[in-house]
Amino acid sequence: MAKSARQSGDNALATGLHVWLLRHLQVFFYSLGQLSRHPFATLMTAAVIGIALALPAGLHVVLKNAQQVSGGWDGAAKISLFLKKTVDDRQARALQAQIRKLPEVGQVRYISRDHALEEFQRLSGFGDALDALEDNPLPSVLVIQPGLAASQPAQTRQLLEKLRNYPEVDIANLDMQWVKRLYAIMDIVRRGVLVLAVLLAMAVLLVVGNTIRLAIQNRRDEIVVMKLIGGTDAFIRRPFLYTGFWYGLFGGLIAFVLVSLSFSVLSGPIERLAGLYQQQFVLSGLDFDSALLLFAASILLGLGGSWLAVGRHLRDIEPA
Amino acid sequence: MIRFTHASKRYPGGHDALTDVNFHMPPGQMAFLTGHSGAGKSTLLKLIALLERTSRGQVFVNGQNTAKVPRRRIPYFRREIGIIFQDHQLLFDRTVFDNVALPLIIAGYPHREIGRRVRAALDKVSLLGKEKVYPITLSGGEQQRVGIARAVVNKPALLLADEPTGNLDPALSREIMAIFTEFSQVGVTVLIASHDLALIESLPNRVLELKNGKLVADSGDDSEQVA
Ligand SMILES: Nc1ncnc2c1ncn2[C@@H]1O[C@H](COP(=O)(O)OP(=O)(O)O)[C@@H](O)[C@H]1O
Ligand SMILES: [Mg+2]
């Protein structure tokens, strides 16, 4: 047993590292060569992994787009500032200009008391009854659409508190019921995607595990010989782990292509639809970070699956 | 090199394959292990190579008590032993060269060293011209010689052979034995299990005979025996 240790001890550390790297590289490409001997079977396994991963990855992209769209609907959350009756028209307009300058604010619409009355008469049908009133009972109103910087519900609420503190403001109201609902729904969907992703990740783990298990069985004789002539567990394990790595990489590649293809098919019609709503909307596909995450996940799952199979089945094979 | 002291092996299920075996083989000796089919020859070799563990007693290999070798050290332990089988256990999807190189690759030898040693080992078994062919295209005797080359490429101090001539005709068997004799002459300890009595009797080597798991005869029983 001292022979191999002596061997590497003789070499300089750099050479030892070099040999180590070389051996890993050899196995790395050897396992790729083994896979390429059965291209169809390899493709099938990789495709299963790819499809399983494309689903959560695609949904993730859909969610991100939905978020972007709902970001465009931040106008849905409106803050109404009812001003004190003592605030006259000029002061109200000054306040409007002041609020408009806040970075969190998108648009500010001013409804004067007269205008409010007019509108109310028109919409309520109480026109004549209101004429009987001597005084205009309605306050002037500033209607504020939060800008992008305050599109999240919590940020909108902060803005509301800020606006409420202006001395001219009597009552500050936030109407965002349905935006809250939208966010709640999106939260559910996000969790759903997460659950789905976890389930499908487990499926990928099992698919890879099973494929590697079969590979181990097919190469039983070879493993026995390796063990007979002094192959360590790590040595015997290595090609199978690299095989898992390749499955993961190919699966990730297929998932990436599937998602990209699907979105390029969808982007035209969706942009047309957005155009019909006079909305500027560009469908975004997998961005760099998400693609990186996809590949990292698929490779890790490939390695993990083969690790499971190797851990369970390699020990069972002993020369006898 | 090899020492058995009251070594016994009982397989799961209660069958006693070996009972109270005692013998000692000094380094560089070549000996035959004989006996009827099922006598325990393979079992004895497996105890030496740690393919099985002793149930009782001790087996020492190169001064090391095999019972003390933990599972994870077994691969390193086996690298010191060349093992040859009747069914030669070659990998048929690899060339002769790759088969013989396997122990060196496993032990992490550098590339150049591997080529040199593999050629040296193939030379010793007179197969130098066949490095690029696949084992399936070789005759039985040639395949067995590839197995021997693989067993010795690592220059182990101990060679174990389990019925290495079982499938070969007498002339080829004699050839194989001559190769083993050469190794023992350069200091390698060689233990060969065989029931080919005609062949064994034609050679001057020590013979250990097993019968139903007991060592019943030992032609070379010298003073080295265990006290
Ligand atoms: N793995 C095993 N489990 C149970 N019994 C075994 C096992 N291997 C061998 N035996 C039994 O042990 C005895 C000795 O076997 P073996 O060492 O192979 O004999 P030989 O090699 O001399 O023919 C035989 O009776 C055989 O059936
Ligand atoms: Mg036998």
Coordinates of C-alpha atoms in Angstrom, one line a residue, chain A residues 40 141 144-145 201 255 311:
Chain A
F40 CA -30.3 7.8 -27.9
V141 CA -58.9 66.0 -3.3
I144 CA -52.0 60.1 -6.0
Q145 CA -50.6 57.2 -8.0
A201 CA -36.4 18.2 -8.5
A255 CA -34.6 22.8 -20.3
G311 CA -23.9 5.1 -2.3

